Amino acid sequence: MPSPTPSIPPADKGPVRRSAGRPRDPAKLEAILDAGWALFLERGVEAVPMEAIAARARVSKGTLYASFVDKTALFEAAMLRETERIEVAQRFAATEVFDAPLSDTLRAFGIGIMNFLASDQAIGFYGALSADVRRHPDLSHAFWELGPGRTRANLATILAKAGERGEIEIDDPGHAAEALFGLWQGFSNLQLALEGGTDDARAAIADRVERGIAIFMRAHRGGRP
């Protein structure tokens, strides 16, 4: 069965300032990024010295500085890697199987993205690093384009195609995507941020997505039974 991916222009990630002498061992580069990201989540960017990142990654300071000229460059690279992971997490849901009912496609999309948003890595990012990202306009834009912006565009594409096939009546796919996403998310983001109730929030994802789809479909079926 064909599974076309919506045509969405890639985000402009902007330059990532790395030193000329990147380590030849890709495993060391990944270790540096893993260590830096973990420490940024634990302490915030400003409070993490480069020496701590080198120690956590088990590389020398020379290897660290051969990879990234400074901590800001390392943060940019780690942040862009995380946005790419967000894209991968929803990529399967951004494809549409033509033989499947719209509700099945939306269910896969909703459960996939909501599971990601309730993951430890997503919660950690929004809790610890959102302020740091806002201090880097280019990085903030890249995160929006590859994260929330792409989620909205992918969902809008699915809804627009369903409208073209006559499955739903829809005027503005973008606004409809925002409304549906709001039904899925509800207050769960506040619950995760304020209470840390990850188990309860994760357990409720499937039911929340199902209810949101039911409400959305009733609103957009028009005169269809």
PDB file of C-alpha atoms in Angstrom:
ATOM      1  CA  MET A   1       0.000   0.000   0.000  1.00  0.00           C
ATOM      2  CA  PRO A   2       1.397   3.408  -0.870  1.00  0.00           C
ATOM      3  CA  SER A   3       2.366   5.632   2.020  1.00  0.00           C
ATOM      4  CA  PRO A   4       3.157   9.070   0.633  1.00  0.00           C
ATOM      5  CA  THR A   5       4.762  11.559   2.962  1.00  0.00           C
ATOM      6  CA  PRO A   6       3.306  15.103   2.906  1.00  0.00           C
ATOM      7  CA  SER A   7       5.518  17.479   0.980  1.00  0.00           C
ATOM      8  CA  ILE A   8       6.800  19.897   3.619  1.00  0.00           C
ATOM      9  CA  PRO A   9       9.897  22.015   2.973  1.00  0.00           C
ATOM     10  CA  PRO A  10      12.762  21.196   5.317  1.00  0.00           C
ATOM     11  CA  ALA A  11      13.450  23.741   8.013  1.00  0.00           C
ATOM     12  CA  ASP A  12      16.430  26.049   7.694  1.00  0.00           C
ATOM     13  CA  LYS A  13      18.543  24.828  10.572  1.00  0.00           C
ATOM     14  CA  GLY A  14      21.094  27.612  10.258  1.00  0.00           C
ATOM     15  CA  PRO A  15      24.830  27.254  10.794  1.00  0.00           C
ATOM     16  CA  VAL A  16      26.244  25.152  13.580  1.00  0.00           C
ATOM     17  CA  ARG A  17      29.612  26.499  14.650  1.00  0.00           C
ATOM     18  CA  ARG A  18      31.985  23.567  14.940  1.00  0.00           C
ATOM     19  CA  SER A  19      35.746  23.560  15.021  1.00  0.00           C
ATOM     20  CA  ALA A  20      37.606  22.485  11.917  1.00  0.00           C
ATOM     21  CA  GLY A  21      39.121  19.439  13.585  1.00  0.00           C
ATOM     22  CA  ARG A  22      36.101  17.296  14.353  1.00  0.00           C
ATOM     23  CA  PRO A  23      36.973  13.931  15.921  1.00  0.00           C
ATOM     24  CA  ARG A  24      37.331  11.175  13.404  1.00  0.00           C
ATOM     25  CA  ASP A  25      35.527   8.764  15.690  1.00  0.00           C
ATOM     26  CA  PRO A  26      31.743   9.311  15.306  1.00  0.00           C
ATOM     27  CA  ALA A  27      31.232   7.534  18.636  1.00  0.00           C
ATOM     28  CA  LYS A  28      33.182  10.275  20.411  1.00  0.00           C
ATOM     29  CA  LEU A  29      31.073  12.968  18.792  1.00  0.00           C
ATOM     30  CA  GLU A  30      27.900  11.183  19.884  1.00  0.00           C
ATOM     31  CA  ALA A  31      29.298  10.782  23.385  1.00  0.00           C
ATOM     32  CA  ILE A  32      29.993  14.514  23.554  1.00  0.00           C
ATOM     33  CA  LEU A  33      26.495  15.376  22.367  1.00  0.00           C
ATOM     34  CA  ASP A  34      24.931  12.865  24.769  1.00  0.00           C
ATOM     35  CA  ALA A  35      26.944  14.183  27.688  1.00  0.00           C
ATOM     36  CA  GLY A  36      26.295  17.814  26.881  1.00  0.00           C
ATOM     37  CA  TRP A  37      22.568  17.310  26.429  1.00  0.00           C
ATOM     38  CA  ALA A  38      22.238  15.327  29.659  1.00  0.00           C
ATOM     39  CA  LEU A  39      24.102  17.980  31.649  1.00  0.00           C
ATOM     40  CA  PHE A  40      22.135  20.811  30.031  1.00  0.00           C
ATOM     41  CA  LEU A  41      18.913  19.107  31.080  1.00  0.00           C
ATOM     42  CA  GLU A  42      20.205  18.599  34.612  1.00  0.00           C
ATOM     43  CA  ARG A  43      21.634  22.077  35.231  1.00  0.00           C
ATOM     44  CA  GLY A  44      20.771  24.436  32.380  1.00  0.00           C
ATOM     45  CA  VAL A  45      23.262  25.580  29.787  1.00  0.00           C
ATOM     46  CA  GLU A  46      24.869  28.432  31.709  1.00  0.00           C
ATOM     47  CA  ALA A  47      25.740  26.295  34.736  1.00  0.00           C
ATOM     48  CA  VAL A  48      27.581  23.566  32.795  1.00  0.00           C
ATOM     49  CA  PRO A  49      31.353  24.037  32.246  1.00  0.00           C
ATOM     50  CA  MET A  50      33.003  22.469  29.232  1.00  0.00           C
ATOM     51  CA  GLU A  51      35.243  20.476  31.569  1.00  0.00           C
ATOM     52  CA  ALA A  52      32.190  18.717  33.001  1.00  0.00           C
ATOM     53  CA  ILE A  53      31.028  17.769  29.520  1.00  0.00           C
ATOM     54  CA  ALA A  54      34.431  16.327  28.645  1.00  0.00           C
ATOM     55  CA  ALA A  55      34.474  14.329  31.877  1.00  0.00           C
ATOM     56  CA  ARG A  56      30.951  12.979  31.340  1.00  0.00           C
ATOM     57  CA  ALA A  57      31.766  12.043  27.735  1.00  0.00           C
ATOM     58  CA  ARG A  58      35.102  10.513  28.779  1.00  0.00           C
ATOM     59  CA  VAL A  59      37.043  12.492  26.207  1.00  0.00           C
ATOM     60  CA  SER A  60      39.889  14.958  26.578  1.00  0.00           C
ATOM     61  CA  LYS A  61      39.274  18.705  26.544  1.00  0.00           C
ATOM     62  CA  GLY A  62      41.336  18.807  23.354  1.00  0.00           C
ATOM     63  CA  THR A  63      38.923  16.404  21.663  1.00  0.00           C
ATOM     64  CA  LEU A  64      35.969  18.423  22.945  1.00  0.00           C
ATOM     65  CA  TYR A  65      37.296  21.729  21.633  1.00  0.00           C
ATOM     66  CA  ALA A  66      38.310  20.098  18.366  1.00  0.00           C
ATOM     67  CA  SER A  67      34.621  19.309  17.908  1.00  0.00           C
ATOM     68  CA  PHE A  68      32.980  22.524  19.115  1.00  0.00           C
ATOM     69  CA  VAL A  69      34.543  25.945  19.513  1.00  0.00           C
ATOM     70  CA  ASP A  70      32.526  26.712  22.649  1.00  0.00           C
ATOM     71  CA  LYS A  71      29.570  25.647  24.748  1.00  0.00           C
ATOM     72  CA  THR A  72      27.078  27.587  22.639  1.00  0.00           C
ATOM     73  CA  ALA A  73      28.155  25.692  19.528  1.00  0.00           C
ATOM     74  CA  LEU A  74      27.761  22.402  21.388  1.00  0.00           C
ATOM     75  CA  PHE A  75      24.310  23.418  22.617  1.00  0.00           C
ATOM     76  CA  GLU A  76      23.256  24.348  19.084  1.00  0.00           C
ATOM     77  CA  ALA A  77      24.362  20.972  17.724  1.00  0.00           C
ATOM     78  CA  ALA A  78      22.686  19.049  20.551  1.00  0.00           C
ATOM     79  CA  MET A  79      19.490  21.040  20.142  1.00  0.00           C
ATOM     80  CA  LEU A  80      19.344  20.441  16.404  1.00  0.00           C
ATOM     81  CA  ARG A  81      19.902  16.737  16.984  1.00  0.00           C
ATOM     82  CA  GLU A  82      16.910  16.705  19.330  1.00  0.00           C
ATOM     83  CA  THR A  83      14.677  18.459  16.796  1.00  0.00           C
ATOM     84  CA  GLU A  84      15.619  15.800  14.272  1.00  0.00           C
ATOM     85  CA  ARG A  85      14.568  13.142  16.774  1.00  0.00           C
ATOM     86  CA  ILE A  86      11.199  14.871  17.140  1.00  0.00           C
ATOM     87  CA  GLU A  87      10.788  14.672  13.376  1.00  0.00           C
ATOM     88  CA  VAL A  88      11.660  10.976  13.346  1.00  0.00           C
ATOM     89  CA  ALA A  89       9.210  10.327  16.195  1.00  0.00           C
ATOM     90  CA  GLN A  90       6.297  11.581  14.123  1.00  0.00           C
ATOM     91  CA  ARG A  91       7.483  10.656  10.639  1.00  0.00           C
ATOM     92  CA  PHE A  92       5.561   7.387  10.540  1.00  0.00           C
ATOM     93  CA  ALA A  93       2.401   9.226  11.529  1.00  0.00           C
ATOM     94  CA  ALA A  94       2.868  11.895   8.869  1.00  0.00           C
ATOM     95  CA  THR A  95       2.323   9.257   6.173  1.00  0.00           C
ATOM     96  CA  GLU A  96      -1.170   8.415   5.051  1.00  0.00           C
ATOM     97  CA  VAL A  97      -2.309   4.971   3.938  1.00  0.00           C
ATOM     98  CA  PHE A  98      -5.028   5.584   1.373  1.00  0.00           C
ATOM     99  CA  ASP A  99      -6.956   2.404   2.203  1.00  0.00           C
ATOM    100  CA  ALA A 100      -7.208   3.297   5.905  1.00  0.00           C
ATOM    101  CA  PRO A 101     -10.110   5.330   7.329  1.00  0.00           C
ATOM    102  CA  LEU A 102      -9.207   8.846   8.423  1.00  0.00           C
ATOM    103  CA  SER A 103      -9.868   7.954  12.052  1.00  0.00           C
ATOM    104  CA  ASP A 104      -7.168   5.244  11.895  1.00  0.00           C
ATOM    105  CA  THR A 105      -4.643   7.668  10.429  1.00  0.00           C
ATOM    106  CA  LEU A 106      -5.450  10.277  13.080  1.00  0.00           C
ATOM    107  CA  ARG A 107      -5.246   7.682  15.832  1.00  0.00           C
ATOM    108  CA  ALA A 108      -1.733   6.651  14.764  1.00  0.00           C
ATOM    109  CA  PHE A 109      -0.660  10.284  14.477  1.00  0.00           C
ATOM    110  CA  GLY A 110      -2.181  11.346  17.782  1.00  0.00           C
ATOM    111  CA  ILE A 111      -0.853   8.471  19.845  1.00  0.00           C
ATOM    112  CA  GLY A 112       2.592   8.795  18.265  1.00  0.00           C
ATOM    113  CA  ILE A 113       3.037  12.506  18.923  1.00  0.00           C
ATOM    114  CA  MET A 114       1.401  12.461  22.362  1.00  0.00           C
ATOM    115  CA  ASN A 115       3.629   9.591  23.480  1.00  0.00           C
ATOM    116  CA  PHE A 116       6.624  11.632  22.396  1.00  0.00           C
ATOM    117  CA  LEU A 117       5.441  14.740  24.252  1.00  0.00           C
ATOM    118  CA  ALA A 118       5.009  12.649  27.405  1.00  0.00           C
ATOM    119  CA  SER A 119       8.505  11.159  27.070  1.00  0.00           C
ATOM    120  CA  ASP A 120      11.243  12.006  29.541  1.00  0.00           C
ATOM    121  CA  GLN A 121      13.329  13.747  26.866  1.00  0.00           C
ATOM    122  CA  ALA A 122      10.495  16.050  25.801  1.00  0.00           C
ATOM    123  CA  ILE A 123       9.516  16.876  29.385  1.00  0.00           C
ATOM    124  CA  GLY A 124      13.137  17.543  30.253  1.00  0.00           C
ATOM    125  CA  PHE A 125      13.577  19.879  27.324  1.00  0.00           C
ATOM    126  CA  TYR A 126      10.519  22.007  27.981  1.00  0.00           C
ATOM    127  CA  GLY A 127      11.229  22.159  31.698  1.00  0.00           C
ATOM    128  CA  ALA A 128      14.941  22.898  31.663  1.00  0.00           C
ATOM    129  CA  LEU A 129      15.949  24.383  28.337  1.00  0.00           C
ATOM    130  CA  SER A 130      13.084  26.423  26.890  1.00  0.00           C
ATOM    131  CA  ALA A 131      14.539  29.649  28.318  1.00  0.00           C
ATOM    132  CA  ASP A 132      17.977  28.854  26.862  1.00  0.00           C
ATOM    133  CA  VAL A 133      16.455  28.229  23.433  1.00  0.00           C
ATOM    134  CA  ARG A 134      14.658  31.576  23.498  1.00  0.00           C
ATOM    135  CA  ARG A 135      18.028  33.282  23.921  1.00  0.00           C
ATOM    136  CA  HIS A 136      19.090  31.869  20.540  1.00  0.00           C
ATOM    137  CA  PRO A 137      16.594  33.159  17.916  1.00  0.00           C
ATOM    138  CA  ASP A 138      17.985  31.052  15.074  1.00  0.00           C
ATOM    139  CA  LEU A 139      17.861  27.928  17.192  1.00  0.00           C
ATOM    140  CA  SER A 140      14.387  28.745  18.442  1.00  0.00           C
ATOM    141  CA  HIS A 141      13.192  29.114  14.857  1.00  0.00           C
ATOM    142  CA  ALA A 142      14.796  25.811  13.864  1.00  0.00           C
ATOM    143  CA  PHE A 143      13.161  24.045  16.801  1.00  0.00           C
ATOM    144  CA  TRP A 144       9.752  25.463  15.874  1.00  0.00           C
ATOM    145  CA  GLU A 145      10.096  24.451  12.238  1.00  0.00           C
ATOM    146  CA  LEU A 146      11.210  20.877  12.952  1.00  0.00           C
ATOM    147  CA  GLY A 147       9.088  20.383  16.067  1.00  0.00           C
ATOM    148  CA  PRO A 148       5.679  22.013  16.635  1.00  0.00           C
ATOM    149  CA  GLY A 149       5.563  23.699  13.239  1.00  0.00           C
ATOM    150  CA  ARG A 150       6.135  20.471  11.359  1.00  0.00           C
ATOM    151  CA  THR A 151       3.645  18.608  13.535  1.00  0.00           C
ATOM    152  CA  ARG A 152       0.997  21.200  12.686  1.00  0.00           C
ATOM    153  CA  ALA A 153       1.857  21.091   8.977  1.00  0.00           C
ATOM    154  CA  ASN A 154       1.824  17.278   8.822  1.00  0.00           C
ATOM    155  CA  LEU A 155      -1.540  17.058  10.582  1.00  0.00           C
ATOM    156  CA  ALA A 156      -2.991  19.843   8.414  1.00  0.00           C
ATOM    157  CA  THR A 157      -1.890  17.945   5.292  1.00  0.00           C
ATOM    158  CA  ILE A 158      -3.658  14.787   6.450  1.00  0.00           C
ATOM    159  CA  LEU A 159      -6.855  16.742   7.157  1.00  0.00           C
ATOM    160  CA  ALA A 160      -6.680  18.635   3.854  1.00  0.00           C
ATOM    161  CA  LYS A 161      -6.395  15.378   1.886  1.00  0.00           C
ATOM    162  CA  ALA A 162      -9.326  13.916   3.811  1.00  0.00           C
ATOM    163  CA  GLY A 163     -11.336  17.014   2.897  1.00  0.00           C
ATOM    164  CA  GLU A 164     -10.436  16.606  -0.765  1.00  0.00           C
ATOM    165  CA  ARG A 165     -11.696  12.998  -0.625  1.00  0.00           C
ATOM    166  CA  GLY A 166     -14.955  14.133   0.970  1.00  0.00           C
ATOM    167  CA  GLU A 167     -14.409  12.320   4.263  1.00  0.00           C
ATOM    168  CA  ILE A 168     -14.787  15.563   6.213  1.00  0.00           C
ATOM    169  CA  GLU A 169     -15.885  19.117   5.555  1.00  0.00           C
ATOM    170  CA  ILE A 170     -13.056  21.491   6.354  1.00  0.00           C
ATOM    171  CA  ASP A 171     -12.369  25.136   5.491  1.00  0.00           C
ATOM    172  CA  ASP A 172      -8.940  25.786   7.021  1.00  0.00           C
ATOM    173  CA  PRO A 173      -6.758  22.690   7.556  1.00  0.00           C
ATOM    174  CA  GLY A 174      -4.267  24.613   9.695  1.00  0.00           C
ATOM    175  CA  HIS A 175      -6.890  25.840  12.145  1.00  0.00           C
ATOM    176  CA  ALA A 176      -8.506  22.415  12.183  1.00  0.00           C
ATOM    177  CA  ALA A 177      -5.149  20.806  12.992  1.00  0.00           C
ATOM    178  CA  GLU A 178      -4.666  23.160  15.930  1.00  0.00           C
ATOM    179  CA  ALA A 179      -8.165  22.400  17.236  1.00  0.00           C
ATOM    180  CA  LEU A 180      -7.648  18.645  17.001  1.00  0.00           C
ATOM    181  CA  PHE A 181      -4.251  18.833  18.655  1.00  0.00           C
ATOM    182  CA  GLY A 182      -5.807  20.867  21.464  1.00  0.00           C
ATOM    183  CA  LEU A 183      -8.392  18.127  22.004  1.00  0.00           C
ATOM    184  CA  TRP A 184      -5.607  15.575  22.252  1.00  0.00           C
ATOM    185  CA  GLN A 185      -3.409  17.578  24.567  1.00  0.00           C
ATOM    186  CA  GLY A 186      -5.961  19.198  26.862  1.00  0.00           C
ATOM    187  CA  PHE A 187      -4.287  20.094  30.143  1.00  0.00           C
ATOM    188  CA  SER A 188      -1.815  17.214  29.993  1.00  0.00           C
ATOM    189  CA  ASN A 189       1.115  19.549  29.287  1.00  0.00           C
ATOM    190  CA  LEU A 190       0.357  21.491  32.465  1.00  0.00           C
ATOM    191  CA  GLN A 191      -0.031  18.261  34.422  1.00  0.00           C
ATOM    192  CA  LEU A 192       3.370  17.070  33.257  1.00  0.00           C
ATOM    193  CA  ALA A 193       5.011  20.432  33.937  1.00  0.00           C
ATOM    194  CA  LEU A 194       3.496  21.066  37.346  1.00  0.00           C
ATOM    195  CA  GLU A 195       2.771  17.655  38.830  1.00  0.00           C
ATOM    196  CA  GLY A 196       5.163  15.388  36.994  1.00  0.00           C
ATOM    197  CA  GLY A 197       2.352  12.829  36.711  1.00  0.00           C
ATOM    198  CA  THR A 198       3.914  11.054  33.777  1.00  0.00           C
ATOM    199  CA  ASP A 199       2.389   7.634  34.520  1.00  0.00           C
ATOM    200  CA  ASP A 200      -1.165   8.998  34.677  1.00  0.00           C
ATOM    201  CA  ALA A 201      -0.664  11.203  31.626  1.00  0.00           C
ATOM    202  CA  ARG A 202       0.831   8.387  29.561  1.00  0.00           C
ATOM    203  CA  ALA A 203      -1.891   5.937  30.597  1.00  0.00           C
ATOM    204  CA  ALA A 204      -4.573   8.380  29.431  1.00  0.00           C
ATOM    205  CA  ILE A 205      -3.089   9.055  25.988  1.00  0.00           C
ATOM    206  CA  ALA A 206      -5.054   6.470  23.997  1.00  0.00           C
ATOM    207  CA  ASP A 207      -8.410   7.452  25.525  1.00  0.00           C
ATOM    208  CA  ARG A 208      -7.653  11.163  25.131  1.00  0.00           C
ATOM    209  CA  VAL A 209      -6.755  10.705  21.468  1.00  0.00           C
ATOM    210  CA  GLU A 210      -9.863   8.597  20.846  1.00  0.00           C
ATOM    211  CA  ARG A 211     -12.178  11.153  22.436  1.00  0.00           C
ATOM    212  CA  GLY A 212     -10.554  13.972  20.511  1.00  0.00           C
ATOM    213  CA  ILE A 213     -11.031  12.160  17.204  1.00  0.00           C
ATOM    214  CA  ALA A 214     -14.698  11.446  18.003  1.00  0.00           C
ATOM    215  CA  ILE A 215     -15.408  15.094  18.806  1.00  0.00           C
ATOM    216  CA  PHE A 216     -13.486  16.312  15.777  1.00  0.00           C
ATOM    217  CA  MET A 217     -15.202  13.920  13.372  1.00  0.00           C
ATOM    218  CA  ARG A 218     -18.659  14.878  14.653  1.00  0.00           C
ATOM    219  CA  ALA A 219     -17.828  18.544  14.094  1.00  0.00           C
ATOM    220  CA  HIS A 220     -16.487  18.074  10.569  1.00  0.00           C
ATOM    221  CA  ARG A 221     -18.645  15.371   9.033  1.00  0.00           C
ATOM    222  CA  GLY A 222     -21.276  17.955   8.075  1.00  0.00           C
ATOM    223  CA  GLY A 223     -24.417  16.229   6.851  1.00  0.00           C
ATOM    224  CA  ARG A 224     -22.744  12.813   6.519  1.00  0.00           C
ATOM    225  CA  PRO A 225     -24.090  10.063   8.788  1.00  0.00           C
TER     226      PRO A 225
END
